[in-house]
Amino acid sequence: FDYVPSAVQKRFFPTVRVDYNLTAAHRLAFTYRYNDFNSTPDFLNSAESRWPDFPNLAGQVSGRWMYQASIRSTLGRNIVNEFRVGQTDATGLGTYFGEGVDASQFNCTGIGCQAAGGQGWNFAFPSIGTTLTGATAYNGQSSSVAAQQSVENTTTWLKGAHSISFGGSWARFDTRQ
């Protein structure tokens, strides 16, 4: 049996970009983006009901943002320098999986209720290495945020038909749950 469950999704990704010539030799660029995502059920992570009207399903909520700024400078006739800085992070819980999952999805009666002591269960056949598709689509909630900061600088020297580039970068990554 196959069926196509319905869902409601809201995706909002506003982006702003500004380019500005500070002088003839210096150009500033700035980009900001916010990602707001809300999907119930969460088809991307297989959190939709396993069968029509089964009570267990989950959603996904995500609020993330990023910015990047750079200054590109022409230093004389044959040297170009580019300095970049950027950061990504999230609002609230970052990406939150399992939105809406609670005990009522397991402590229930009727079709699709598959509970033993308030915990979902599935049929398993370890001797043949398989399980049957159970009524439980999602059994818990989780969230994560991976924030990143970066700073980079690159200088390019042009000499005839040749170019030499050198520079460095620094990055910091923080994860929290």
mmCIF file of C-alpha atoms in Angstrom:
data_model
loop_
_atom_site.group_PDB
_atom_site.id
_atom_site.type_symbol
_atom_site.label_atom_id
_atom_site.label_comp_id
_atom_site.label_asym_id
_atom_site.label_seq_id
_atom_site.Cartn_x
_atom_site.Cartn_y
_atom_site.Cartn_z
ATOM 1 C CA PHE A 1 0.000 0.000 0.000
ATOM 2 C CA ASP A 2 1.306 3.460 -0.881
ATOM 3 C CA TYR A 3 -0.190 6.801 0.015
ATOM 4 C CA VAL A 4 0.883 10.425 -0.272
ATOM 5 C CA PRO A 5 0.438 12.338 2.987
ATOM 6 C CA SER A 6 -0.236 16.059 2.911
ATOM 7 C CA ALA A 7 1.920 18.675 4.615
ATOM 8 C CA VAL A 8 2.194 22.367 5.298
ATOM 9 C CA GLN A 9 5.564 24.002 4.665
ATOM 10 C CA LYS A 10 6.667 27.563 5.201
ATOM 11 C CA ARG A 11 10.024 28.653 3.802
ATOM 12 C CA PHE A 12 11.229 32.221 4.011
ATOM 13 C CA PHE A 13 14.755 33.114 2.821
ATOM 14 C CA PRO A 14 15.184 36.912 2.638
ATOM 15 C CA THR A 15 18.586 38.015 1.317
ATOM 16 C CA VAL A 16 20.218 41.446 1.201
ATOM 17 C CA ARG A 17 23.313 42.318 -0.805
ATOM 18 C CA VAL A 18 25.090 45.675 -0.935
ATOM 19 C CA ASP A 19 28.058 46.526 -3.163
ATOM 20 C CA TYR A 20 29.687 49.914 -2.699
ATOM 21 C CA ASN A 21 32.766 51.498 -4.258
ATOM 22 C CA LEU A 22 34.452 53.282 -1.360
ATOM 23 C CA THR A 23 37.029 54.766 -3.731
ATOM 24 C CA ALA A 24 38.281 53.885 -7.205
ATOM 25 C CA ALA A 25 40.668 51.379 -5.579
ATOM 26 C CA HIS A 26 38.485 49.954 -2.778
ATOM 27 C CA ARG A 27 35.224 48.000 -3.193
ATOM 28 C CA LEU A 28 33.036 46.852 -0.292
ATOM 29 C CA ALA A 29 30.578 43.936 -0.592
ATOM 30 C CA PHE A 30 28.136 42.771 2.087
ATOM 31 C CA THR A 31 25.581 39.935 2.067
ATOM 32 C CA TYR A 32 23.078 38.922 4.751
ATOM 33 C CA ARG A 33 20.643 35.989 4.584
ATOM 34 C CA TYR A 34 18.077 34.613 7.000
ATOM 35 C CA ASN A 35 16.589 31.119 6.564
ATOM 36 C CA ASP A 36 13.251 30.413 8.233
ATOM 37 C CA PHE A 37 11.924 26.909 7.623
ATOM 38 C CA ASN A 38 8.887 25.188 9.131
ATOM 39 C CA SER A 39 7.549 21.882 7.830
ATOM 40 C CA THR A 40 4.871 19.669 9.364
ATOM 41 C CA PRO A 41 5.281 16.813 8.775
ATOM 42 C CA ASP A 42 8.976 16.765 7.942
ATOM 43 C CA PHE A 43 9.135 14.782 4.679
ATOM 44 C CA LEU A 44 12.845 15.489 4.246
ATOM 45 C CA ASN A 45 13.696 13.399 7.320
ATOM 46 C CA SER A 46 10.964 10.724 6.910
ATOM 47 C CA ALA A 47 8.897 11.998 9.846
ATOM 48 C CA GLU A 48 5.482 11.743 8.161
ATOM 49 C CA SER A 49 2.820 9.290 9.399
ATOM 50 C CA ARG A 50 3.513 5.736 8.275
ATOM 51 C CA TRP A 51 -0.157 5.138 7.414
ATOM 52 C CA PRO A 52 -3.171 7.456 7.036
ATOM 53 C CA ASP A 53 -4.403 8.766 10.414
ATOM 54 C CA PHE A 54 -1.578 7.209 12.447
ATOM 55 C CA PRO A 55 -0.861 9.611 15.335
ATOM 56 C CA ASN A 56 2.954 9.679 15.264
ATOM 57 C CA LEU A 57 4.583 12.286 13.032
ATOM 58 C CA ALA A 58 7.088 15.093 13.493
ATOM 59 C CA GLY A 59 7.951 18.485 12.064
ATOM 60 C CA GLN A 60 11.126 20.499 11.533
ATOM 61 C CA VAL A 61 11.711 24.121 12.527
ATOM 62 C CA SER A 62 14.854 25.989 11.570
ATOM 63 C CA GLY A 63 16.011 29.593 11.939
ATOM 64 C CA ARG A 64 19.524 30.276 10.617
ATOM 65 C CA TRP A 65 21.373 33.386 9.470
ATOM 66 C CA MET A 66 24.661 34.293 7.818
ATOM 67 C CA TYR A 67 26.612 37.343 6.763
ATOM 68 C CA GLN A 68 29.714 37.946 4.705
ATOM 69 C CA ALA A 69 31.641 41.158 4.126
ATOM 70 C CA SER A 70 34.685 41.783 1.951
ATOM 71 C CA ILE A 71 36.920 44.655 0.927
ATOM 72 C CA ARG A 72 38.807 44.299 -2.339
ATOM 73 C CA SER A 73 41.622 46.809 -2.746
ATOM 74 C CA THR A 74 43.861 47.551 -5.712
ATOM 75 C CA LEU A 75 47.238 48.558 -4.239
ATOM 76 C CA GLY A 76 49.244 50.034 -7.072
ATOM 77 C CA ARG A 77 49.318 48.717 -10.642
ATOM 78 C CA ASN A 78 49.962 45.059 -9.895
ATOM 79 C CA ILE A 79 48.841 44.157 -6.340
ATOM 80 C CA VAL A 80 45.279 43.267 -5.311
ATOM 81 C CA ASN A 81 44.270 42.464 -1.748
ATOM 82 C CA GLU A 82 40.963 40.945 -0.610
ATOM 83 C CA PHE A 83 39.937 40.794 3.054
ATOM 84 C CA ARG A 84 36.837 38.724 3.957
ATOM 85 C CA VAL A 85 34.956 38.116 7.189
ATOM 86 C CA GLY A 86 31.842 36.036 7.762
ATOM 87 C CA GLN A 87 29.682 34.332 10.326
ATOM 88 C CA THR A 88 26.826 31.816 10.414
ATOM 89 C CA ASP A 89 24.662 30.979 13.395
ATOM 90 C CA ALA A 90 21.088 30.221 14.331
ATOM 91 C CA THR A 91 18.235 31.600 16.352
ATOM 92 C CA GLY A 92 16.695 29.695 19.242
ATOM 93 C CA LEU A 93 17.330 25.978 18.906
ATOM 94 C CA GLY A 94 18.821 26.258 15.419
ATOM 95 C CA THR A 95 17.508 23.332 13.437
ATOM 96 C CA TYR A 96 14.954 21.510 15.581
ATOM 97 C CA PHE A 97 13.906 18.008 14.534
ATOM 98 C CA GLY A 98 10.928 16.187 16.008
ATOM 99 C CA GLU A 99 8.712 19.243 16.527
ATOM 100 C CA GLY A 100 5.376 18.120 17.948
ATOM 101 C CA VAL A 101 6.442 14.674 19.152
ATOM 102 C CA ASP A 102 5.128 14.070 22.663
ATOM 103 C CA ALA A 103 3.875 11.254 24.897
ATOM 104 C CA SER A 104 0.305 11.577 23.626
ATOM 105 C CA GLN A 105 1.427 10.097 20.292
ATOM 106 C CA PHE A 106 2.355 6.882 22.147
ATOM 107 C CA ASN A 107 -0.136 6.829 25.052
ATOM 108 C CA CYS A 108 -3.200 6.491 22.872
ATOM 109 C CA THR A 109 -5.785 4.015 21.699
ATOM 110 C CA GLY A 110 -7.059 3.241 18.259
ATOM 111 C CA ILE A 111 -5.513 2.693 14.865
ATOM 112 C CA GLY A 112 -1.812 3.414 14.665
ATOM 113 C CA CYS A 113 -1.231 3.381 18.413
ATOM 114 C CA GLN A 114 1.762 1.241 19.006
ATOM 115 C CA ALA A 115 2.779 1.626 22.618
ATOM 116 C CA ALA A 116 4.072 -0.463 25.467
ATOM 117 C CA GLY A 117 4.510 1.577 28.617
ATOM 118 C CA GLY A 118 4.398 4.840 26.643
ATOM 119 C CA GLN A 119 7.224 3.830 24.317
ATOM 120 C CA GLY A 120 6.859 3.156 20.601
ATOM 121 C CA TRP A 121 7.999 -0.228 19.335
ATOM 122 C CA ASN A 122 8.560 -1.955 16.009
ATOM 123 C CA PHE A 123 8.705 -5.562 14.862
ATOM 124 C CA ALA A 124 12.251 -6.755 14.264
ATOM 125 C CA PHE A 125 13.680 -9.922 12.788
ATOM 126 C CA PRO A 126 17.400 -9.803 13.660
ATOM 127 C CA SER A 127 18.019 -13.327 12.396
ATOM 128 C CA ILE A 128 17.305 -12.158 8.827
ATOM 129 C CA GLY A 129 18.529 -8.582 9.369
ATOM 130 C CA THR A 130 15.290 -6.725 8.735
ATOM 131 C CA THR A 131 12.361 -4.960 10.376
ATOM 132 C CA LEU A 132 8.811 -4.358 9.292
ATOM 133 C CA THR A 133 7.733 -0.784 8.788
ATOM 134 C CA GLY A 134 6.235 0.096 12.130
ATOM 135 C CA ALA A 135 3.696 2.682 13.158
ATOM 136 C CA THR A 136 6.360 4.866 14.773
ATOM 137 C CA ALA A 137 7.740 7.496 12.410
ATOM 138 C CA TYR A 138 9.678 9.495 14.980
ATOM 139 C CA ASN A 139 10.279 8.854 18.663
ATOM 140 C CA GLY A 140 12.181 11.846 19.987
ATOM 141 C CA GLN A 141 13.229 15.428 19.565
ATOM 142 C CA SER A 142 16.662 16.861 18.841
ATOM 143 C CA SER A 143 18.232 20.146 17.925
ATOM 144 C CA SER A 144 21.592 21.405 16.814
ATOM 145 C CA VAL A 145 23.383 24.607 16.002
ATOM 146 C CA ALA A 146 26.724 24.805 14.234
ATOM 147 C CA ALA A 147 28.004 28.361 14.419
ATOM 148 C CA GLN A 148 30.996 29.388 12.338
ATOM 149 C CA GLN A 149 33.185 32.481 12.187
ATOM 150 C CA SER A 150 35.853 33.056 9.552
ATOM 151 C CA VAL A 151 38.430 35.665 8.566
ATOM 152 C CA GLU A 152 40.488 35.432 5.374
ATOM 153 C CA ASN A 153 42.971 37.614 3.562
ATOM 154 C CA THR A 154 44.508 37.026 0.130
ATOM 155 C CA THR A 155 47.052 39.190 -1.684
ATOM 156 C CA THR A 156 47.768 38.662 -5.380
ATOM 157 C CA TRP A 157 50.812 40.059 -7.165
ATOM 158 C CA LEU A 158 50.662 40.256 -10.967
ATOM 159 C CA LYS A 159 53.972 40.248 -12.834
ATOM 160 C CA GLY A 160 53.840 39.961 -16.625
ATOM 161 C CA ALA A 161 52.034 36.732 -17.534
ATOM 162 C CA HIS A 162 52.386 35.395 -13.971
ATOM 163 C CA SER A 163 50.519 35.831 -10.730
ATOM 164 C CA ILE A 164 51.450 34.867 -7.184
ATOM 165 C CA SER A 165 48.808 34.653 -4.470
ATOM 166 C CA PHE A 166 49.388 34.265 -0.767
ATOM 167 C CA GLY A 167 47.305 34.748 2.330
ATOM 168 C CA GLY A 168 45.808 33.116 5.339
ATOM 169 C CA SER A 169 42.569 32.165 6.978
ATOM 170 C CA TRP A 170 41.176 31.615 10.445
ATOM 171 C CA ALA A 171 37.983 29.744 11.304
ATOM 172 C CA ARG A 172 36.130 28.842 14.464
ATOM 173 C CA PHE A 173 33.313 26.276 14.709
ATOM 174 C CA ASP A 174 31.020 25.879 17.713
ATOM 175 C CA THR A 175 28.348 23.205 18.028
ATOM 176 C CA ARG A 176 25.733 23.107 20.720
ATOM 177 C CA GLN A 177 22.654 20.997 21.313
#
